[in-house]
């Protein structure tokens, strides 16, 4: 394309046109220049835009990278990982925030470790405690229960956690959790376990003393409760046995004293003049006096054992010969009683036969012969006392599992199952009237139990009503132990 222009030429006074000027020029170069300028501008704009975008990306990355890293660190901290650190890129506000996050991570880690350490220490303390400990939330539901409390209440942790405290303790019919919050006084709780071990005679129920304390914040808000359980079963048992013992001693001494007093009063009132009654009254008085003396001696013997002042004088003996010697003595006593009865028709002799079943192996055992003789005498006398006339008393001696077992069986009336656990209690008698009549103190089996336990052994009884009783004694025995001839007593 081109550019054309015609302009008139006039006279100086502009009155006459004297000519014309015709101009014609090509526009190609102008358009080319303009196009070049536009191209340059567009290119510069594009380059500037790209550079701006790149710069913006770098700037945004510089801003968002530390923020993203702080976010990731926060996520790791929430998951319990405090090992990472946020990189500090600059000392500006973001850099200061990154340093604050790092400091927070360290402090939270330290606080968590301290908390975990305290938790482990608390768990260790709760585990090792001899008392039961239970903690609840503010609603009274259990949140913590240690092993001893689980054992006391016969509940595992899974079954107890989340359950109401008053229900787990079995006191929901006596009180409520709200009542405990208002009046957290101690309580005595008896576990409802009516099972009984007839081999040991142990009642498996427990008596627990429960102490309650509130978990209270500084503001006064109650967030829960702690219950501490103390096992006072043994203490209660000792107190009960002490009271029972005093009552029994009083009763056992009162009976012969009453009898003695009655006969002495009768003698004072003139019975001493009666040549037939006076000797009888004096004889009964002497017998009752002897029984009191035996009882007091037995009580003193038990007292020495309880206080640990009764020492054993052990020696190595052939128990086969030792046991046989004691049984031979009972055979001789029976023969003598029969011989005396032939001379005195008024005497009544109970017939019995001793059957022996011994191992053929010599069993050498360390025992105090005097005290062990007392044990066997007590059991044999009871077997004879409660056996029917003509009954068989079976005595066995055998070896098993590094122990010797002595058993003495009778064919008497036996012991009621409910009373088996009481046989070794002080002053216990199956037939009280019969035992007193025959001069028993009610302490023989208690003394026997103490003596056997002094020998690190065990004594127990199996019995069935109407079928007799068998008393067992187990004593430690070294199968490799041998000795010389045992000297007869």
Coordinates of C-alpha atoms in Angstrom, one line a residue:
X1 CA 0.0 0.0 0.0
X2 CA 1.0 3.6 -0.4
X3 CA 0.2 7.0 0.9
X4 CA -0.9 9.9 -1.5
X5 CA -1.5 13.5 -0.7
X6 CA -2.1 16.7 -2.9
X7 CA -1.8 20.1 -1.4
X8 CA -2.5 23.5 -3.3
X9 CA 0.2 26.2 -3.7
X10 CA -1.2 29.7 -3.4
X11 CA 0.1 33.2 -3.8
X12 CA 1.5 35.0 -0.8
X13 CA -1.8 36.8 -0.3
X14 CA -3.6 33.4 -0.7
X15 CA -5.7 34.9 -3.4
X16 CA -4.5 32.9 -6.3
X17 CA -3.6 29.1 -6.6
X18 CA -0.4 29.1 -8.5
X19 CA 0.2 25.4 -8.4
X20 CA -0.1 22.0 -6.5
X21 CA 2.1 19.6 -4.6
X22 CA 1.6 15.9 -5.1
X23 CA 3.1 13.6 -2.6
X24 CA 3.1 9.8 -2.9
X25 CA 4.9 7.5 -0.4
X26 CA 4.9 3.7 0.3
X27 CA 3.5 2.6 3.8
X28 CA 5.1 -0.9 3.7
X29 CA 8.0 0.0 5.9
X30 CA 5.8 1.8 8.4
X31 CA 3.5 -1.2 8.7
X32 CA 6.5 -3.4 9.0
X33 CA 7.9 -1.3 11.8
X34 CA 4.6 -1.2 13.6
X35 CA 4.3 -5.0 13.3
X36 CA 7.8 -5.4 14.7
X37 CA 6.9 -3.2 17.6
X38 CA 3.8 -5.1 18.3
X39 CA 5.7 -8.4 18.1
X40 CA 8.4 -7.1 20.4
X41 CA 5.7 -5.9 22.9
X42 CA 3.9 -9.2 22.8
X43 CA 7.1 -11.2 23.2
X44 CA 8.2 -9.0 26.1
X45 CA 4.8 -9.3 27.7
X46 CA 4.9 -13.1 27.3
X47 CA 8.4 -13.3 28.7
X48 CA 7.5 -10.9 31.5
X49 CA 4.4 -13.1 32.3
X50 CA 6.4 -16.3 32.3
X51 CA 9.1 -14.7 34.4
X52 CA 6.4 -13.4 36.8
X53 CA 4.8 -16.8 37.0
X54 CA 8.2 -18.5 37.7
X55 CA 9.0 -15.8 40.3
X56 CA 5.6 -16.2 41.8
X57 CA 6.0 -20.0 42.0
X58 CA 9.3 -19.6 43.7
X59 CA 8.0 -17.1 46.1
X60 CA 4.9 -19.1 46.9
X61 CA 7.1 -22.3 47.3
X62 CA 9.4 -20.3 49.6
X63 CA 6.3 -19.4 51.7
X64 CA 4.3 -22.6 51.6
X65 CA 7.3 -25.1 52.0
X66 CA 8.0 -24.3 55.6
X67 CA 4.2 -24.1 56.3
X68 CA 3.8 -27.6 54.7
X69 CA 6.8 -28.9 56.7
X70 CA 5.3 -27.5 59.9
X71 CA 2.0 -29.1 59.0
X72 CA 3.7 -32.5 58.4
X73 CA 5.6 -32.1 61.7
X74 CA 2.3 -31.4 63.5
X75 CA 0.7 -34.5 62.0
X76 CA 3.8 -36.6 63.1
X77 CA 3.5 -35.1 66.6
X78 CA -0.2 -36.0 66.7
X79 CA 0.8 -39.6 65.9
X80 CA 3.4 -39.6 68.6
X81 CA 6.6 -39.1 66.5
X82 CA 8.6 -36.3 67.9
X83 CA 11.9 -37.2 66.2
X84 CA 11.5 -34.9 63.2
X85 CA 12.6 -31.2 63.0
X86 CA 11.2 -28.4 60.8
X87 CA 14.0 -26.8 58.7
X88 CA 14.5 -23.1 59.3
X89 CA 14.9 -21.3 55.9
X90 CA 15.1 -17.7 57.1
X91 CA 15.0 -15.6 60.3
X92 CA 11.7 -14.0 59.3
X93 CA 8.3 -14.7 60.9
X94 CA 8.0 -18.1 59.2
X95 CA 11.5 -19.0 60.4
X96 CA 10.6 -18.0 64.0
X97 CA 7.4 -20.0 63.7
X98 CA 9.4 -23.1 62.6
X99 CA 11.7 -22.7 65.5
X100 CA 8.7 -22.4 67.8
X101 CA 7.3 -25.7 66.4
X102 CA 10.7 -27.4 66.9
X103 CA 10.8 -26.2 70.5
X104 CA 7.2 -27.3 71.0
X105 CA 8.1 -30.7 69.6
X106 CA 11.0 -31.1 72.1
X107 CA 8.9 -30.0 75.0
X108 CA 5.9 -32.2 74.1
X109 CA 8.3 -35.2 73.7
X110 CA 9.8 -34.5 77.1
X111 CA 6.4 -34.1 78.7
X112 CA 5.2 -37.3 77.0
X113 CA 8.2 -39.2 78.2
X114 CA 7.8 -37.9 81.7
X115 CA 4.1 -38.8 81.6
X116 CA 4.9 -42.3 80.3
X117 CA 7.6 -42.7 82.9
X118 CA 5.1 -41.6 85.6
X119 CA 2.5 -44.0 84.2
X120 CA 5.0 -46.9 84.2
X121 CA 6.0 -46.0 87.8
X122 CA 2.4 -45.8 88.8
X123 CA 1.7 -49.2 87.1
X124 CA 4.6 -50.7 88.9
X125 CA 3.5 -49.3 92.2
X126 CA -0.1 -50.5 91.7
X127 CA 1.2 -54.0 90.6
X128 CA 3.5 -54.4 93.6
X129 CA 1.0 -53.1 96.2
X130 CA -0.5 -55.6 98.6
X131 CA -3.7 -53.6 98.6
X132 CA -6.3 -53.3 95.9
X133 CA -6.7 -50.0 94.2
X134 CA -9.6 -48.9 92.0
X135 CA -10.1 -45.5 90.4
X136 CA -13.3 -44.2 88.8
X137 CA -14.5 -41.4 86.6
X138 CA -17.0 -38.8 87.8
X139 CA -19.9 -41.1 86.9
X140 CA -18.6 -43.8 89.2
X141 CA -17.5 -46.2 86.4
X142 CA -14.1 -47.9 86.9
X143 CA -11.2 -46.6 84.9
X144 CA -8.3 -48.3 86.7
X145 CA -8.1 -51.5 88.7
X146 CA -4.8 -53.1 89.8
X147 CA -4.0 -56.8 89.9
X148 CA -4.6 -57.2 93.7
X149 CA -8.0 -55.7 93.5
X150 CA -8.8 -58.1 90.6
X151 CA -7.7 -61.0 92.8
X152 CA -9.7 -59.8 95.8
X153 CA -12.9 -59.3 93.8
X154 CA -12.3 -62.3 91.4
X155 CA -12.7 -60.1 88.3
X156 CA -10.3 -59.6 85.5
X157 CA -9.5 -56.1 84.2
X158 CA -11.7 -56.3 81.0
X159 CA -14.7 -57.3 83.0
X160 CA -14.3 -54.5 85.6
X161 CA -13.3 -51.5 83.4
X162 CA -16.3 -49.4 82.7
X163 CA -18.5 -51.1 85.3
X164 CA -20.0 -49.1 88.2
X165 CA -17.8 -49.3 91.3
X166 CA -20.7 -50.1 93.7
X167 CA -21.7 -53.1 91.6
X168 CA -18.1 -54.5 91.3
X169 CA -17.7 -54.1 95.1
X170 CA -21.1 -55.8 95.6
X171 CA -22.5 -52.9 97.7
X172 CA -25.1 -51.6 95.4
X173 CA -27.8 -52.7 97.7
X174 CA -26.2 -50.8 100.6
X175 CA -25.2 -47.5 99.0
X176 CA -24.9 -45.6 95.8
X177 CA -22.0 -43.8 94.2
X178 CA -23.6 -40.4 95.0
X179 CA -23.9 -41.4 98.6
X180 CA -20.2 -42.3 98.6
X181 CA -19.3 -38.9 97.1
X182 CA -21.2 -37.2 100.0
X183 CA -20.0 -39.6 102.7
X184 CA -16.8 -41.4 101.7
X185 CA -16.4 -43.3 105.0
X186 CA -14.6 -46.6 105.2
X187 CA -16.7 -49.8 104.7
X188 CA -16.1 -53.5 105.5
X189 CA -17.0 -55.7 102.5
X190 CA -17.2 -59.5 102.6
X191 CA -16.8 -61.2 99.2
X192 CA -19.6 -63.5 98.4
X193 CA -17.5 -66.6 97.8
X194 CA -19.1 -69.5 99.6
X195 CA -16.8 -72.1 98.2
X196 CA -14.7 -74.1 100.6
X197 CA -11.6 -76.2 100.3
X198 CA -12.2 -79.3 102.4
X199 CA -8.6 -80.5 102.0
X200 CA -7.2 -77.5 103.7
X201 CA -10.4 -76.4 105.5
X202 CA -10.0 -72.9 104.1
X203 CA -13.0 -70.7 103.5
X204 CA -12.3 -68.8 100.3
X205 CA -14.4 -65.7 101.1
X206 CA -12.5 -62.5 102.0
X207 CA -13.2 -59.7 104.4
X208 CA -12.0 -56.4 102.9
X209 CA -11.7 -52.9 104.4
X210 CA -12.6 -50.3 101.7
X211 CA -11.3 -46.7 102.1
X212 CA -12.6 -44.1 99.7
X213 CA -11.1 -40.7 98.7
X214 CA -12.3 -38.2 96.2
X215 CA -10.3 -37.1 93.1
X216 CA -10.8 -33.3 93.3
X217 CA -9.4 -30.4 91.2
X218 CA -8.3 -27.1 92.6
X219 CA -11.5 -25.6 91.5
X220 CA -13.4 -28.1 93.7
X221 CA -14.8 -30.1 90.7
X222 CA -14.9 -33.8 91.6
X223 CA -13.6 -35.9 88.7
X224 CA -13.7 -39.3 90.3
X225 CA -12.9 -41.5 93.3
X226 CA -10.2 -43.8 94.4
X227 CA -11.0 -46.9 96.5
X228 CA -8.3 -48.8 98.4
X229 CA -9.1 -52.4 99.5
X230 CA -7.2 -53.9 102.5
X231 CA -7.5 -57.6 103.1
X232 CA -8.3 -57.9 106.8
X233 CA -9.5 -61.5 106.6
X234 CA -6.6 -62.9 108.6
X235 CA -6.8 -60.1 111.2
X236 CA -10.6 -60.7 111.6
X237 CA -9.9 -64.5 111.8
X238 CA -7.2 -63.9 114.5
X239 CA -9.5 -61.7 116.5
X240 CA -12.3 -64.2 116.2
X241 CA -10.1 -67.1 117.1
X242 CA -8.7 -65.1 120.1
X243 CA -12.3 -64.4 121.3
X244 CA -13.3 -68.0 120.7
X245 CA -10.1 -69.3 122.4
X246 CA -10.8 -67.2 125.5
X247 CA -14.4 -68.4 125.5
X248 CA -13.3 -72.0 125.1
X249 CA -10.7 -71.8 127.8
X250 CA -13.2 -70.2 130.2
X251 CA -15.7 -72.9 129.4
X252 CA -13.3 -75.8 129.6
X253 CA -11.9 -74.7 132.9
X254 CA -15.4 -73.8 134.3
X255 CA -16.7 -77.4 133.7
X256 CA -14.2 -79.2 135.9
X257 CA -14.1 -76.4 138.5
X258 CA -17.9 -76.5 138.7
X259 CA -17.7 -80.3 139.2
X260 CA -14.9 -79.9 141.8
X261 CA -16.8 -77.2 143.6
X262 CA -20.0 -79.3 143.7
X263 CA -18.3 -82.3 145.2
X264 CA -16.3 -80.2 147.7
X265 CA -19.6 -78.6 148.8
X266 CA -21.1 -82.0 149.2
X267 CA -18.2 -83.2 151.3
X268 CA -18.4 -80.0 153.4
X269 CA -22.1 -80.7 154.0
X270 CA -21.3 -84.0 155.5
X271 CA -20.7 -86.4 152.6
X272 CA -17.2 -87.0 153.9
X273 CA -18.8 -89.1 156.7
X274 CA -20.2 -91.5 154.1
X275 CA -17.6 -94.2 153.6
X276 CA -19.0 -95.1 150.2
X277 CA -19.6 -91.7 148.7
X278 CA -16.6 -89.9 150.1
X279 CA -14.0 -91.9 148.2
X280 CA -16.1 -91.5 145.0
X281 CA -16.3 -87.8 145.4
X282 CA -12.6 -87.4 146.1
X283 CA -11.8 -89.6 143.1
X284 CA -13.9 -87.4 140.8
X285 CA -12.3 -84.3 142.3
X286 CA -8.8 -85.8 141.7
X287 CA -9.7 -86.7 138.1
X288 CA -11.0 -83.3 137.3
X289 CA -8.0 -81.7 138.9
X290 CA -5.7 -83.9 136.8
X291 CA -7.7 -82.9 133.7
X292 CA -7.2 -79.2 134.4
X293 CA -3.5 -79.8 135.0
X294 CA -3.2 -81.6 131.6
X295 CA -5.1 -78.8 129.9
X296 CA -2.9 -76.1 131.4
X297 CA 0.2 -78.1 130.4
X298 CA -1.2 -78.4 126.8
X299 CA -1.9 -74.7 126.7
X300 CA 1.6 -73.8 127.9
X301 CA 3.0 -76.2 125.3
X302 CA 0.9 -74.5 122.5
X303 CA 2.0 -71.1 123.8
X304 CA 5.7 -72.0 123.6
X305 CA 5.1 -73.2 120.0
X306 CA 3.2 -70.0 119.1
X307 CA 6.1 -67.9 120.4
X308 CA 8.7 -70.0 118.7
X309 CA 10.3 -71.1 122.1
X310 CA 9.7 -74.8 121.5
X311 CA 12.9 -76.2 119.9
X312 CA 13.2 -79.5 118.2
X313 CA 16.0 -81.9 119.2
X314 CA 16.3 -83.9 116.0
X315 CA 18.1 -87.1 115.4
X316 CA 18.3 -89.5 112.4
X317 CA 16.1 -92.5 113.1
X318 CA 14.8 -95.6 111.2
X319 CA 11.2 -94.6 111.1
X320 CA 10.0 -98.2 110.4
X321 CA 11.5 -99.3 113.8
X322 CA 10.4 -96.1 115.5
X323 CA 6.7 -96.5 114.4
X324 CA 6.7 -100.2 115.2
X325 CA 8.0 -99.5 118.7
X326 CA 5.1 -97.1 119.4
X327 CA 2.6 -99.6 118.0
X328 CA 4.1 -102.4 120.0
X329 CA 3.6 -100.3 123.1
X330 CA -0.1 -100.0 122.4
X331 CA -0.3 -103.8 121.9
X332 CA 1.4 -104.3 125.3
X333 CA -1.0 -101.8 126.9
X334 CA -4.0 -103.8 125.6
X335 CA -2.6 -107.0 126.9
X336 CA -2.0 -105.5 130.3
X337 CA -5.5 -104.1 130.4
X338 CA -7.0 -107.5 129.5
X339 CA -4.8 -109.1 132.2
X340 CA -6.0 -106.6 134.8
X341 CA -9.6 -107.1 133.7
X342 CA -9.4 -110.8 134.5
X343 CA -8.4 -109.9 138.1
X344 CA -11.0 -107.2 138.4
X345 CA -14.5 -108.0 136.9
X346 CA -15.6 -104.3 137.2
X347 CA -13.1 -103.2 134.6
X348 CA -14.3 -102.9 131.0
X349 CA -11.6 -103.3 128.2
X350 CA -12.2 -102.2 124.6
X351 CA -10.8 -104.7 122.2
X352 CA -9.1 -103.5 119.1
X353 CA -6.5 -104.9 116.6
X354 CA -3.6 -102.9 115.1
X355 CA -3.0 -103.8 111.5
X356 CA 0.4 -102.8 110.1
X357 CA 1.2 -102.1 106.4
X358 CA 4.8 -100.9 106.1
X359 CA 7.1 -100.5 103.2
X360 CA 10.0 -103.0 103.2
X361 CA 12.5 -100.3 102.7
X362 CA 14.1 -98.7 105.7
X363 CA 13.2 -95.0 105.9
X364 CA 15.7 -92.9 107.7
X365 CA 14.2 -89.5 108.8
X366 CA 15.4 -86.7 111.0
X367 CA 12.8 -86.1 113.8
X368 CA 12.4 -85.1 117.4
X369 CA 11.5 -88.6 118.7
X370 CA 9.8 -87.3 121.9
X371 CA 7.5 -84.9 120.0
X372 CA 6.8 -87.2 117.2
X373 CA 5.9 -89.9 119.7
X374 CA 3.4 -87.4 121.2
X375 CA 1.8 -86.9 117.8
X376 CA 1.4 -90.6 117.0
X377 CA 0.2 -91.2 120.6
X378 CA -2.5 -88.5 120.2
X379 CA -3.8 -90.0 116.9
X380 CA -3.6 -93.6 118.1
X381 CA -5.5 -92.7 121.3
X382 CA -8.2 -91.0 119.3
X383 CA -8.4 -93.9 116.9
X384 CA -8.9 -96.3 119.9
X385 CA -11.3 -93.9 121.6
X386 CA -13.6 -93.6 118.7
X387 CA -13.3 -97.2 117.3
X388 CA -16.0 -99.7 118.0
X389 CA -15.2 -102.7 120.2
X390 CA -13.3 -105.2 118.2
X391 CA -12.4 -102.6 115.5
X392 CA -9.3 -102.7 113.4
X393 CA -6.9 -99.7 113.4
X394 CA -4.8 -99.8 110.2
X395 CA -1.4 -98.1 110.3
X396 CA 0.5 -97.6 107.1
X397 CA 4.0 -96.3 106.3
X398 CA 5.1 -95.6 102.8
X399 CA 7.5 -93.5 100.7
X400 CA 6.5 -91.1 98.0
X401 CA 8.0 -88.1 96.3
X402 CA 10.8 -87.4 98.8
X403 CA 8.3 -87.7 101.7
X404 CA 7.2 -90.4 104.0
X405 CA 3.5 -90.8 104.5
X406 CA 2.1 -92.2 107.8
X407 CA -1.6 -93.0 107.9
X408 CA -3.7 -94.2 110.8
X409 CA -7.2 -95.4 110.0
X410 CA -10.1 -96.3 112.3
X411 CA -13.5 -97.8 111.9
X412 CA -15.3 -95.3 114.0
X413 CA -18.3 -93.0 113.3
X414 CA -16.2 -90.6 111.2
X415 CA -16.3 -86.8 111.1
X416 CA -19.1 -84.8 109.5
X417 CA -17.8 -83.1 106.4
X418 CA -18.7 -79.6 107.7
X419 CA -16.5 -80.2 110.7
X420 CA -13.4 -81.6 109.0
X421 CA -11.8 -78.2 108.7
X422 CA -12.2 -77.7 112.5
X423 CA -10.5 -80.9 113.6
X424 CA -7.2 -79.2 114.3
X425 CA -8.8 -76.2 116.0
X426 CA -8.1 -75.8 119.7
X427 CA -10.7 -77.3 121.9
X428 CA -12.6 -78.9 119.0
X429 CA -14.2 -82.2 119.7
X430 CA -16.5 -84.3 117.4
X431 CA -18.3 -85.7 120.4
X432 CA -17.8 -83.2 123.2
X433 CA -19.6 -85.1 126.0
X434 CA -17.8 -88.3 125.2
X435 CA -14.4 -86.7 124.9
X436 CA -14.7 -84.9 128.3
X437 CA -15.9 -88.1 129.9
X438 CA -12.8 -89.8 128.7
X439 CA -10.5 -87.0 129.9
X440 CA -9.7 -85.3 126.6
X441 CA -8.6 -81.7 126.7
X442 CA -9.4 -80.9 123.0
X443 CA -5.9 -79.7 122.4
X444 CA -4.2 -82.9 121.3
X445 CA -4.6 -82.5 117.5
X446 CA -3.8 -78.8 117.7
X447 CA -0.5 -79.7 119.4
X448 CA 0.1 -82.5 116.8
X449 CA -0.4 -80.1 113.9
X450 CA 2.1 -77.6 115.4
X451 CA 4.7 -80.3 116.0
X452 CA 4.3 -81.7 112.4
X453 CA 4.6 -78.2 110.9
X454 CA 7.8 -77.7 113.0
X455 CA 9.2 -80.7 111.2
X456 CA 8.3 -79.0 107.8
X457 CA 5.6 -81.6 107.4
X458 CA 1.9 -81.6 106.9
X459 CA -1.0 -83.3 108.7
X460 CA -4.6 -83.8 107.4
X461 CA -7.6 -86.0 107.7
X462 CA -10.0 -87.8 105.3
X463 CA -13.3 -89.0 106.8
X464 CA -16.8 -90.1 106.0
X465 CA -19.6 -90.4 108.5
X466 CA -20.2 -94.0 109.4
X467 CA -17.0 -95.2 107.7
X468 CA -14.3 -94.0 110.0
X469 CA -11.4 -91.5 109.7
X470 CA -7.9 -91.6 108.3
X471 CA -5.2 -89.2 109.6
X472 CA -2.2 -88.6 107.4
X473 CA 1.2 -87.2 108.3
X474 CA 3.7 -86.3 105.6
X475 CA 7.4 -85.7 106.6
X476 CA 10.4 -84.6 104.5
X477 CA 12.6 -87.6 103.6
X478 CA 15.9 -87.9 101.8
X479 CA 15.9 -91.3 99.8
X480 CA 19.7 -91.3 99.9
X481 CA 19.9 -90.9 103.7
X482 CA 21.0 -94.0 105.6
X483 CA 21.9 -94.6 109.2
X484 CA 23.1 -97.2 111.6
X485 CA 21.0 -99.3 113.8
X486 CA 18.4 -97.3 115.7
X487 CA 18.6 -97.7 119.4
X488 CA 15.3 -98.8 121.0
X489 CA 13.9 -96.5 123.6

